[in-house]
Amino acid sequence: MKVFADVVVAAVAFLHAYILVLEMFLWTTPRALKAFGTDRDFAEQTKTLAANQGLYNGFLAAGLTWGLIADDPVGFQVKIFFLVCVGVAGLYGAATASRRILFVQTVPALIGLALVLLTR
């Protein structure tokens, strides 16, 4: 069960690392425009804000990675903390930006959280 939980945590971390890349470095490219449903003008006007958001997604990815490599009990605690952070951020994003965020971000975080809790 721990291996499966860690695979899900790693997938959530990877997702947030990918979002970091999209928001910080690829914001005005066709890939990011399609992923976020924006147009070129909006992307140009908001690229500094997007880079800031990307940095925060990087912190989430780093925290989840830390949880994966740290020994327990710290690793367990860090995974719980950062999965909750991802879940809350996803709920806020779903309420304020796009409902799709609920399925892309919150649901995987909650699945990971449940699996990590089941390892105890």
XYZ file of N, CA and C in Angstrom:
360
model
N 0.821 -1.195 0.000
C 0.000 0.000 0.000
C 0.868 1.263 0.000
N 1.979 1.258 0.739
C 2.850 2.432 0.803
C 3.420 2.762 -0.568
N 3.803 1.746 -1.319
C 4.359 1.986 -2.653
C 3.305 2.640 -3.551
N 2.091 2.126 -3.513
C 1.018 2.694 -4.328
C 0.734 4.136 -3.905
N 0.680 4.394 -2.599
C 0.464 5.755 -2.097
C 1.574 6.679 -2.581
N 2.817 6.207 -2.508
C 3.943 7.035 -2.937
C 3.917 7.301 -4.445
N 3.431 6.357 -5.222
C 3.304 6.566 -6.665
C 2.291 7.683 -6.940
N 1.187 7.680 -6.212
C 0.182 8.733 -6.395
C 0.742 10.079 -5.943
N 1.444 10.111 -4.809
C 2.063 11.353 -4.335
C 3.068 11.853 -5.380
N 3.854 10.960 -5.932
C 4.821 11.346 -6.965
C 4.109 11.896 -8.204
N 2.984 11.308 -8.560
C 2.226 11.802 -9.711
C 1.695 13.211 -9.459
N 1.221 13.470 -8.246
C 0.747 14.812 -7.896
C 1.922 15.790 -7.929
N 3.070 15.370 -7.413
C 4.267 16.225 -7.448
C 4.666 16.519 -8.891
N 4.656 15.507 -9.730
C 5.004 15.691 -11.145
C 4.030 16.652 -11.823
N 2.738 16.498 -11.529
C 1.729 17.389 -12.103
C 2.045 18.838 -11.756
N 2.413 19.082 -10.514
C 2.689 20.459 -10.106
C 4.019 20.966 -10.664
N 4.956 20.096 -10.862
C 6.193 20.499 -11.544
C 5.881 20.859 -13.000
N 5.007 20.099 -13.634
C 4.598 20.386 -15.009
C 3.854 21.720 -15.089
N 2.973 21.969 -14.119
C 2.263 23.247 -14.084
C 3.262 24.390 -13.898
N 4.283 24.187 -13.059
C 5.331 25.192 -12.904
C 5.935 25.535 -14.260
N 6.300 24.528 -15.026
C 6.917 24.752 -16.337
C 5.962 25.508 -17.258
N 4.701 25.081 -17.286
C 3.723 25.761 -18.135
C 3.559 27.222 -17.744
N 3.442 27.486 -16.452
C 3.155 28.843 -16.010
C 4.386 29.754 -16.012
N 5.546 29.203 -15.704
C 6.734 30.050 -15.615
C 7.456 30.224 -16.950
N 7.453 29.199 -17.767
C 8.305 29.216 -18.958
C 7.550 29.103 -20.282
N 6.366 28.524 -20.263
C 5.645 28.272 -21.515
C 4.310 29.006 -21.597
N 4.083 29.972 -20.735
C 2.781 30.625 -20.586
C 2.216 31.161 -21.899
N 3.065 31.673 -22.776
C 2.573 32.274 -24.021
C 2.651 31.332 -25.217
N 2.969 30.074 -24.976
C 3.064 29.104 -26.068
C 1.699 28.459 -26.327
N 1.522 27.887 -27.508
C 0.247 27.217 -27.810
C -0.119 26.130 -26.792
N 0.862 25.410 -26.283
C 0.584 24.348 -25.306
C -0.087 24.912 -24.056
N 0.467 25.986 -23.491
C -0.107 26.583 -22.284
C -1.420 27.296 -22.587
N -1.498 27.956 -23.734
C -2.745 28.622 -24.104
C -3.892 27.617 -24.141
N -3.623 26.447 -24.715
C -4.645 25.404 -24.782
C -4.941 24.827 -23.397
N -3.892 24.564 -22.621
C -4.078 23.955 -21.298
C -4.913 24.839 -20.374
N -4.708 26.147 -20.468
C -5.388 27.063 -19.552
C -6.558 27.797 -20.199
N -6.811 27.521 -21.474
C -7.951 28.132 -22.151
C -7.840 29.639 -22.283
N -6.625 30.116 -22.546
C -6.404 31.557 -22.679
C -6.039 31.896 -24.115
N -5.974 33.189 -24.400
C -5.526 33.617 -25.721
C -4.188 34.347 -25.580
N -3.575 34.608 -26.707
C -2.221 35.188 -26.727
C -2.157 36.550 -26.031
N -3.133 37.420 -26.275
C -3.127 38.746 -25.653
C -3.207 38.645 -24.134
N -4.126 37.816 -23.649
C -4.254 37.627 -22.203
C -2.954 37.071 -21.621
N -2.378 36.095 -22.304
C -1.142 35.481 -21.816
C -0.013 36.503 -21.733
N 0.103 37.349 -22.728
C 1.148 38.380 -22.713
C 0.947 39.343 -21.541
N -0.294 39.715 -21.279
C -0.595 40.660 -20.210
C -0.418 40.065 -18.815
N -0.506 38.748 -18.716
C -0.497 38.110 -17.394
C 0.709 37.211 -17.148
N 1.714 37.275 -17.995
C 2.813 36.315 -17.848
C 3.578 36.472 -16.534
N 3.672 37.672 -15.987
C 4.337 37.842 -14.693
C 3.512 37.200 -13.577
N 2.204 37.389 -13.628
C 1.333 36.758 -12.634
C 1.380 35.234 -12.748
N 1.390 34.742 -13.970
C 1.450 33.294 -14.191
C 2.759 32.716 -13.661
N 3.856 33.441 -13.869
C 5.144 32.966 -13.356
C 5.116 32.879 -11.838
N 4.463 33.815 -11.191
C 4.324 33.776 -9.741
C 3.519 32.555 -9.311
N 2.420 32.295 -9.993
C 1.630 31.096 -9.711
C 2.459 29.836 -9.928
N 3.244 29.838 -10.979
C 4.091 28.683 -11.267
C 5.070 28.411 -10.146
N 5.621 29.479 -9.591
C 6.553 29.321 -8.474
C 5.876 28.630 -7.296
N 4.654 29.022 -6.987
C 3.922 28.377 -5.900
C 3.656 26.898 -6.205
N 3.342 26.586 -7.445
C 3.173 25.180 -7.816
C 4.479 24.417 -7.649
N 5.587 25.081 -7.913
C 6.885 24.458 -7.683
C 7.123 24.151 -6.212
N 6.677 25.052 -5.334
C 6.802 24.793 -3.895
C 5.996 23.555 -3.493
N 4.808 23.409 -4.075
C 4.002 22.220 -3.788
C 4.714 20.955 -4.262
N 5.267 21.005 -5.461
C 5.998 19.849 -5.995
C 7.213 19.532 -5.124
N 7.933 20.566 -4.704
C 9.108 20.357 -3.858
C 8.720 19.753 -2.521
N 7.649 20.236 -1.937
C 7.203 19.698 -0.653
C 6.794 18.240 -0.749
N 6.069 17.904 -1.799
C 5.667 16.507 -1.981
C 6.877 15.612 -2.216
N 7.848 16.117 -2.957
C 9.081 15.358 -3.187
C 9.839 15.168 -1.878
N 9.903 16.215 -1.086
C 10.529 16.117 0.239
C 9.843 15.026 1.058
N 8.507 15.008 1.040
C 7.767 13.983 1.769
C 8.097 12.577 1.304
N 8.362 12.439 0.011
C 8.698 11.118 -0.530
C 10.088 10.647 -0.113
N 11.020 11.572 0.042
C 12.395 11.146 0.333
C 12.746 11.200 1.817
N 11.947 11.912 2.610
C 12.235 12.006 4.045
C 11.808 10.721 4.755
N 12.556 10.366 5.775
C 12.182 9.219 6.601
C 10.955 9.560 7.431
N 10.182 8.528 7.756
C 9.039 8.719 8.644
C 9.535 8.905 10.069
N 8.864 9.657 10.877
C 7.522 10.196 10.691
C 7.477 11.496 9.891
N 8.620 12.136 9.650
C 8.627 13.416 8.942
C 8.057 13.266 7.537
N 8.470 12.257 6.799
C 7.978 12.063 5.443
C 6.466 11.935 5.402
N 5.919 11.157 6.302
C 4.466 10.981 6.398
C 3.791 12.329 6.667
N 4.303 13.057 7.636
C 3.711 14.346 8.021
C 3.797 15.363 6.889
N 4.919 15.395 6.211
C 5.099 16.346 5.103
C 4.157 16.012 3.950
N 4.013 14.726 3.645
C 3.085 14.330 2.579
C 1.664 14.766 2.932
N 1.250 14.547 4.168
C -0.089 14.941 4.595
C -0.260 16.448 4.423
N 0.692 17.212 4.935
C 0.597 18.667 4.864
C 0.479 19.155 3.424
N 1.366 18.698 2.554
C 1.370 19.220 1.182
C 0.203 18.693 0.358
N -0.265 17.490 0.622
C -1.462 17.015 -0.076
C -2.682 17.835 0.332
N -2.773 18.189 1.603
C -3.865 19.061 2.044
C -3.741 20.429 1.364
N -2.529 20.966 1.288
C -2.316 22.248 0.597
C -2.776 22.172 -0.858
N -2.414 21.108 -1.545
C -2.830 20.941 -2.942
C -4.353 20.860 -3.025
N -4.954 20.099 -2.123
C -6.409 19.963 -2.128
C -7.116 21.293 -1.912
N -6.641 22.067 -0.948
C -7.243 23.379 -0.669
C -7.040 24.321 -1.852
N -5.835 24.336 -2.410
C -5.579 25.183 -3.579
C -6.488 24.782 -4.741
N -6.691 23.485 -4.911
C -7.574 23.012 -5.973
C -9.025 23.413 -5.747
N -9.479 23.345 -4.505
C -10.844 23.778 -4.196
C -11.022 25.263 -4.492
N -10.044 26.050 -4.095
C -10.114 27.490 -4.350
C -10.082 27.770 -5.860
N -9.203 27.094 -6.565
C -9.128 27.268 -8.014
C -10.409 26.853 -8.709
N -11.005 25.773 -8.240
C -12.262 25.314 -8.839
C -13.384 26.310 -8.582
N -13.371 26.944 -7.419
C -14.411 27.907 -7.078
C -14.224 29.240 -7.788
N -12.983 29.590 -8.092
C -12.722 30.935 -8.621
C -12.278 30.977 -10.079
N -11.735 29.895 -10.598
C -11.175 29.941 -11.956
C -11.847 28.953 -12.901
N -11.810 27.673 -12.568
C -12.357 26.654 -13.468
C -12.693 25.400 -12.670
N -13.872 24.878 -12.882
C -14.268 23.643 -12.190
C -13.366 22.467 -12.549
N -12.761 22.555 -13.711
C -11.858 21.484 -14.164
C -10.722 21.259 -13.166
N -10.310 22.318 -12.482
C -9.227 22.214 -11.498
C -9.584 21.218 -10.402
N -10.856 21.112 -10.082
C -11.294 20.153 -9.068
C -10.854 18.736 -9.438
N -10.968 18.390 -10.702
C -10.641 17.035 -11.148
C -9.156 16.856 -11.452
N -8.510 17.922 -11.887
C -7.099 17.840 -12.232
C -6.216 17.900 -10.992
N -6.627 18.671 -10.009
C -5.770 18.936 -8.857
C -6.324 18.349 -7.559
N -7.569 18.662 -7.220
C -8.108 18.269 -5.918
C -8.318 16.763 -5.803
N -8.949 16.173 -6.794
C -9.249 14.733 -6.705
C -7.973 13.897 -6.565
N -6.935 14.116 -7.401
C -5.707 13.338 -7.193
C -5.079 13.564 -5.808
N -5.133 14.811 -5.312
C -4.576 15.089 -3.986
C -5.351 14.345 -2.903
N -6.664 14.313 -3.014
C -7.473 13.614 -2.012
C -7.283 12.100 -2.083
N -7.115 11.580 -3.280
C -6.814 10.152 -3.426
C -5.470 9.855 -2.771
N -4.474 10.686 -3.067
C -3.160 10.520 -2.443
C -3.236 10.623 -0.937
N -3.985 11.589 -0.437
C -4.146 11.766 1.004
C -4.768 10.531 1.645
N -5.821 10.014 1.045
C -6.468 8.806 1.575
C -5.500 7.634 1.588
N -4.759 7.463 0.522
C -3.805 6.349 0.452
C -2.677 6.498 1.463
N -2.163 7.704 1.619
C -1.109 7.929 2.611
C -1.643 7.648 4.010
N -2.843 8.103 4.301
C -3.430 7.841 5.625
C -3.652 6.350 5.856
N -3.968 5.617 4.793
C -4.182 4.169 4.920
C -2.867 3.419 5.196
N -1.731 4.056 4.958
C -0.454 3.386 5.232
C -0.139 3.355 6.722
N -0.877 4.073 7.508
C -0.659 4.098 8.966
C -1.411 3.034 9.656
